[in-house]
Amino acid sequence: MAGSITIQERAQQIGSESVSDWVEVTQDMIDKFADATGDHQFIHVNPEMAKMTPFGGTIAHGFLTLSLMPLLSSKVADAPNIEGVKMGVNYGGNKTRFLTPVPSGSRVRGRFKLLELVEKRPGQWQQTNEFTVEIEGKDKPALIAEWISQIFV
């Protein structure tokens, strides 16, 4: 962690970026996501059939890749600890684009860019981040999303 800052100090960091450590997307992770969501399309869970596709093997669900946001944000070594946070909740997204499939066994990392952090009412802040998932060894990211969360202090 990079230390402790106030929410007002964090609001002054618009445009700052942070990057997570790499995380492997395993077939087991993909299979568990398929079970949780009911999406058992063969390109995700059947390695033999998926070999015959242009992907050459199984790929992670786009929504699995998006759902890695909390895990990847927890892997940002220099993330500041915001003082007095009672809770944070997802509010939604302005846009999400799935650009490149994530093959099973790939390593991904998150890139977070703070776009906006404003106080909506006393103690309730709205944060907008650009969230990019990069695939190790690939030029094009897996996804880019503009994600909004609420932080309560």
mmCIF file with all atom_site columns, N, CA and C in Angstrom, residues 44-70:
data_model
loop_
_atom_site.group_PDB
_atom_site.id
_atom_site.type_symbol
_atom_site.label_atom_id
_atom_site.label_alt_id
_atom_site.label_comp_id
_atom_site.label_asym_id
_atom_site.label_entity_id
_atom_site.label_seq_id
_atom_site.pdbx_PDB_ins_code
_atom_site.Cartn_x
_atom_site.Cartn_y
_atom_site.Cartn_z
_atom_site.occupancy
_atom_site.B_iso_or_equiv
_atom_site.pdbx_formal_charge
_atom_site.auth_seq_id
_atom_site.auth_comp_id
_atom_site.auth_asym_id
_atom_site.auth_atom_id
_atom_site.pdbx_PDB_model_num
ATOM 1  N N  . HIS A 1 44 ? -15.891 -22.029 -23.935 1.00 0.00 ? 44 HIS A N  1
ATOM 2  C CA . HIS A 1 44 ? -15.392 -21.775 -22.581 1.00 0.00 ? 44 HIS A CA 1
ATOM 3  C C  . HIS A 1 44 ? -15.000 -23.058 -21.841 1.00 0.00 ? 44 HIS A C  1
ATOM 4  N N  . VAL A 1 45 ? -15.753 -24.129 -22.045 1.00 0.00 ? 45 VAL A N  1
ATOM 5  C CA . VAL A 1 45 ? -15.606 -25.297 -21.163 1.00 0.00 ? 45 VAL A CA 1
ATOM 6  C C  . VAL A 1 45 ? -15.201 -26.601 -21.839 1.00 0.00 ? 45 VAL A C  1
ATOM 7  N N  . ASN A 1 46 ? -15.112 -26.640 -23.147 1.00 0.00 ? 46 ASN A N  1
ATOM 8  C CA . ASN A 1 46 ? -14.754 -27.883 -23.835 1.00 0.00 ? 46 ASN A CA 1
ATOM 9  C C  . ASN A 1 46 ? -13.467 -27.685 -24.630 1.00 0.00 ? 46 ASN A C  1
ATOM 10 N N  . PRO A 1 47 ? -12.316 -28.004 -24.034 1.00 0.00 ? 47 PRO A N  1
ATOM 11 C CA . PRO A 1 47 ? -11.031 -27.763 -24.698 1.00 0.00 ? 47 PRO A CA 1
ATOM 12 C C  . PRO A 1 47 ? -10.901 -28.452 -26.062 1.00 0.00 ? 47 PRO A C  1
ATOM 13 N N  . GLU A 1 48 ? -11.438 -29.643 -26.199 1.00 0.00 ? 48 GLU A N  1
ATOM 14 C CA . GLU A 1 48 ? -11.314 -30.373 -27.471 1.00 0.00 ? 48 GLU A CA 1
ATOM 15 C C  . GLU A 1 48 ? -12.083 -29.670 -28.590 1.00 0.00 ? 48 GLU A C  1
ATOM 16 N N  . MET A 1 49 ? -13.322 -29.314 -28.339 1.00 0.00 ? 49 MET A N  1
ATOM 17 C CA . MET A 1 49 ? -14.121 -28.604 -29.357 1.00 0.00 ? 49 MET A CA 1
ATOM 18 C C  . MET A 1 49 ? -13.569 -27.208 -29.607 1.00 0.00 ? 49 MET A C  1
ATOM 19 N N  . ALA A 1 50 ? -13.116 -26.539 -28.541 1.00 0.00 ? 50 ALA A N  1
ATOM 20 C CA . ALA A 1 50 ? -12.602 -25.173 -28.684 1.00 0.00 ? 50 ALA A CA 1
ATOM 21 C C  . ALA A 1 50 ? -11.325 -25.126 -29.514 1.00 0.00 ? 50 ALA A C  1
ATOM 22 N N  . LYS A 1 51 ? -10.568 -26.232 -29.557 1.00 0.00 ? 51 LYS A N  1
ATOM 23 C CA . LYS A 1 51 ? -9.365  -26.289 -30.392 1.00 0.00 ? 51 LYS A CA 1
ATOM 24 C C  . LYS A 1 51 ? -9.691  -26.083 -31.860 1.00 0.00 ? 51 LYS A C  1
ATOM 25 N N  . MET A 1 52 ? -10.917 -26.427 -32.263 1.00 0.00 ? 52 MET A N  1
ATOM 26 C CA . MET A 1 52 ? -11.319 -26.331 -33.670 1.00 0.00 ? 52 MET A CA 1
ATOM 27 C C  . MET A 1 52 ? -11.813 -24.942 -34.055 1.00 0.00 ? 52 MET A C  1
ATOM 28 N N  . THR A 1 53 ? -11.815 -24.008 -33.118 1.00 0.00 ? 53 THR A N  1
ATOM 29 C CA . THR A 1 53 ? -12.275 -22.654 -33.395 1.00 0.00 ? 53 THR A CA 1
ATOM 30 C C  . THR A 1 53 ? -11.076 -21.757 -33.713 1.00 0.00 ? 53 THR A C  1
ATOM 31 N N  . PRO A 1 54 ? -11.322 -20.577 -34.213 1.00 0.00 ? 54 PRO A N  1
ATOM 32 C CA . PRO A 1 54 ? -10.216 -19.631 -34.442 1.00 0.00 ? 54 PRO A CA 1
ATOM 33 C C  . PRO A 1 54 ? -9.443  -19.283 -33.162 1.00 0.00 ? 54 PRO A C  1
ATOM 34 N N  . PHE A 1 55 ? -10.042 -19.542 -31.993 1.00 0.00 ? 55 PHE A N  1
ATOM 35 C CA . PHE A 1 55 ? -9.366  -19.242 -30.733 1.00 0.00 ? 55 PHE A CA 1
ATOM 36 C C  . PHE A 1 55 ? -8.295  -20.280 -30.407 1.00 0.00 ? 55 PHE A C  1
ATOM 37 N N  . GLY A 1 56 ? -8.417  -21.480 -30.948 1.00 0.00 ? 56 GLY A N  1
ATOM 38 C CA . GLY A 1 56 ? -7.427  -22.528 -30.736 1.00 0.00 ? 56 GLY A CA 1
ATOM 39 C C  . GLY A 1 56 ? -7.484  -23.186 -29.375 1.00 0.00 ? 56 GLY A C  1
ATOM 40 N N  . GLY A 1 57 ? -8.462  -22.837 -28.578 1.00 0.00 ? 57 GLY A N  1
ATOM 41 C CA . GLY A 1 57 ? -8.627  -23.395 -27.234 1.00 0.00 ? 57 GLY A CA 1
ATOM 42 C C  . GLY A 1 57 ? -9.707  -22.628 -26.506 1.00 0.00 ? 57 GLY A C  1
ATOM 43 N N  . THR A 1 58 ? -9.918  -22.978 -25.268 1.00 0.00 ? 58 THR A N  1
ATOM 44 C CA . THR A 1 58 ? -10.975 -22.315 -24.504 1.00 0.00 ? 58 THR A CA 1
ATOM 45 C C  . THR A 1 58 ? -10.572 -20.880 -24.159 1.00 0.00 ? 58 THR A C  1
ATOM 46 N N  . ILE A 1 59 ? -11.597 -20.064 -24.013 1.00 0.00 ? 59 ILE A N  1
ATOM 47 C CA . ILE A 1 59 ? -11.410 -18.654 -23.662 1.00 0.00 ? 59 ILE A CA 1
ATOM 48 C C  . ILE A 1 59 ? -12.307 -18.313 -22.478 1.00 0.00 ? 59 ILE A C  1
ATOM 49 N N  . ALA A 1 60 ? -11.894 -17.325 -21.715 1.00 0.00 ? 60 ALA A N  1
ATOM 50 C CA . ALA A 1 60 ? -12.699 -16.842 -20.586 1.00 0.00 ? 60 ALA A CA 1
ATOM 51 C C  . ALA A 1 60 ? -13.931 -16.119 -21.111 1.00 0.00 ? 60 ALA A C  1
ATOM 52 N N  . HIS A 1 61 ? -14.989 -16.198 -20.352 1.00 0.00 ? 61 HIS A N  1
ATOM 53 C CA . HIS A 1 61 ? -16.192 -15.420 -20.640 1.00 0.00 ? 61 HIS A CA 1
ATOM 54 C C  . HIS A 1 61 ? -15.825 -13.930 -20.547 1.00 0.00 ? 61 HIS A C  1
ATOM 55 N N  . GLY A 1 62 ? -16.423 -13.104 -21.386 1.00 0.00 ? 62 GLY A N  1
ATOM 56 C CA . GLY A 1 62 ? -16.206 -11.668 -21.267 1.00 0.00 ? 62 GLY A CA 1
ATOM 57 C C  . GLY A 1 62 ? -16.600 -11.152 -19.899 1.00 0.00 ? 62 GLY A C  1
ATOM 58 N N  . PHE A 1 63 ? -17.726 -11.662 -19.379 1.00 0.00 ? 63 PHE A N  1
ATOM 59 C CA . PHE A 1 63 ? -18.174 -11.199 -18.070 1.00 0.00 ? 63 PHE A CA 1
ATOM 60 C C  . PHE A 1 63 ? -17.266 -11.702 -16.950 1.00 0.00 ? 63 PHE A C  1
ATOM 61 N N  . LEU A 1 64 ? -16.605 -12.842 -17.144 1.00 0.00 ? 64 LEU A N  1
ATOM 62 C CA . LEU A 1 64 ? -15.600 -13.274 -16.164 1.00 0.00 ? 64 LEU A CA 1
ATOM 63 C C  . LEU A 1 64 ? -14.458 -12.267 -16.148 1.00 0.00 ? 64 LEU A C  1
ATOM 64 N N  . THR A 1 65 ? -14.003 -11.873 -17.318 1.00 0.00 ? 65 THR A N  1
ATOM 65 C CA . THR A 1 65 ? -12.914 -10.902 -17.403 1.00 0.00 ? 65 THR A CA 1
ATOM 66 C C  . THR A 1 65 ? -13.311 -9.600  -16.720 1.00 0.00 ? 65 THR A C  1
ATOM 67 N N  . LEU A 1 66 ? -14.521 -9.131  -16.967 1.00 0.00 ? 66 LEU A N  1
ATOM 68 C CA . LEU A 1 66 ? -15.009 -7.914  -16.317 1.00 0.00 ? 66 LEU A CA 1
ATOM 69 C C  . LEU A 1 66 ? -15.091 -8.101  -14.803 1.00 0.00 ? 66 LEU A C  1
ATOM 70 N N  . SER A 1 67 ? -15.518 -9.286  -14.374 1.00 0.00 ? 67 SER A N  1
ATOM 71 C CA . SER A 1 67 ? -15.695 -9.525  -12.939 1.00 0.00 ? 67 SER A CA 1
ATOM 72 C C  . SER A 1 67 ? -14.373 -9.642  -12.188 1.00 0.00 ? 67 SER A C  1
ATOM 73 N N  . LEU A 1 68 ? -13.258 -9.662  -12.895 1.00 0.00 ? 68 LEU A N  1
ATOM 74 C CA . LEU A 1 68 ? -11.948 -9.683  -12.243 1.00 0.00 ? 68 LEU A CA 1
ATOM 75 C C  . LEU A 1 68 ? -11.564 -8.321  -11.660 1.00 0.00 ? 68 LEU A C  1
ATOM 76 N N  . MET A 1 69 ? -12.377 -7.295  -11.903 1.00 0.00 ? 69 MET A N  1
ATOM 77 C CA . MET A 1 69 ? -12.058 -5.948  -11.436 1.00 0.00 ? 69 MET A CA 1
ATOM 78 C C  . MET A 1 69 ? -11.720 -5.899  -9.942  1.00 0.00 ? 69 MET A C  1
ATOM 79 N N  . PRO A 1 70 ? -12.533 -6.478  -9.044  1.00 0.00 ? 70 PRO A N  1
ATOM 80 C CA . PRO A 1 70 ? -12.167 -6.414  -7.624  1.00 0.00 ? 70 PRO A CA 1
ATOM 81 C C  . PRO A 1 70 ? -10.866 -7.163  -7.311  1.00 0.00 ? 70 PRO A C  1
#
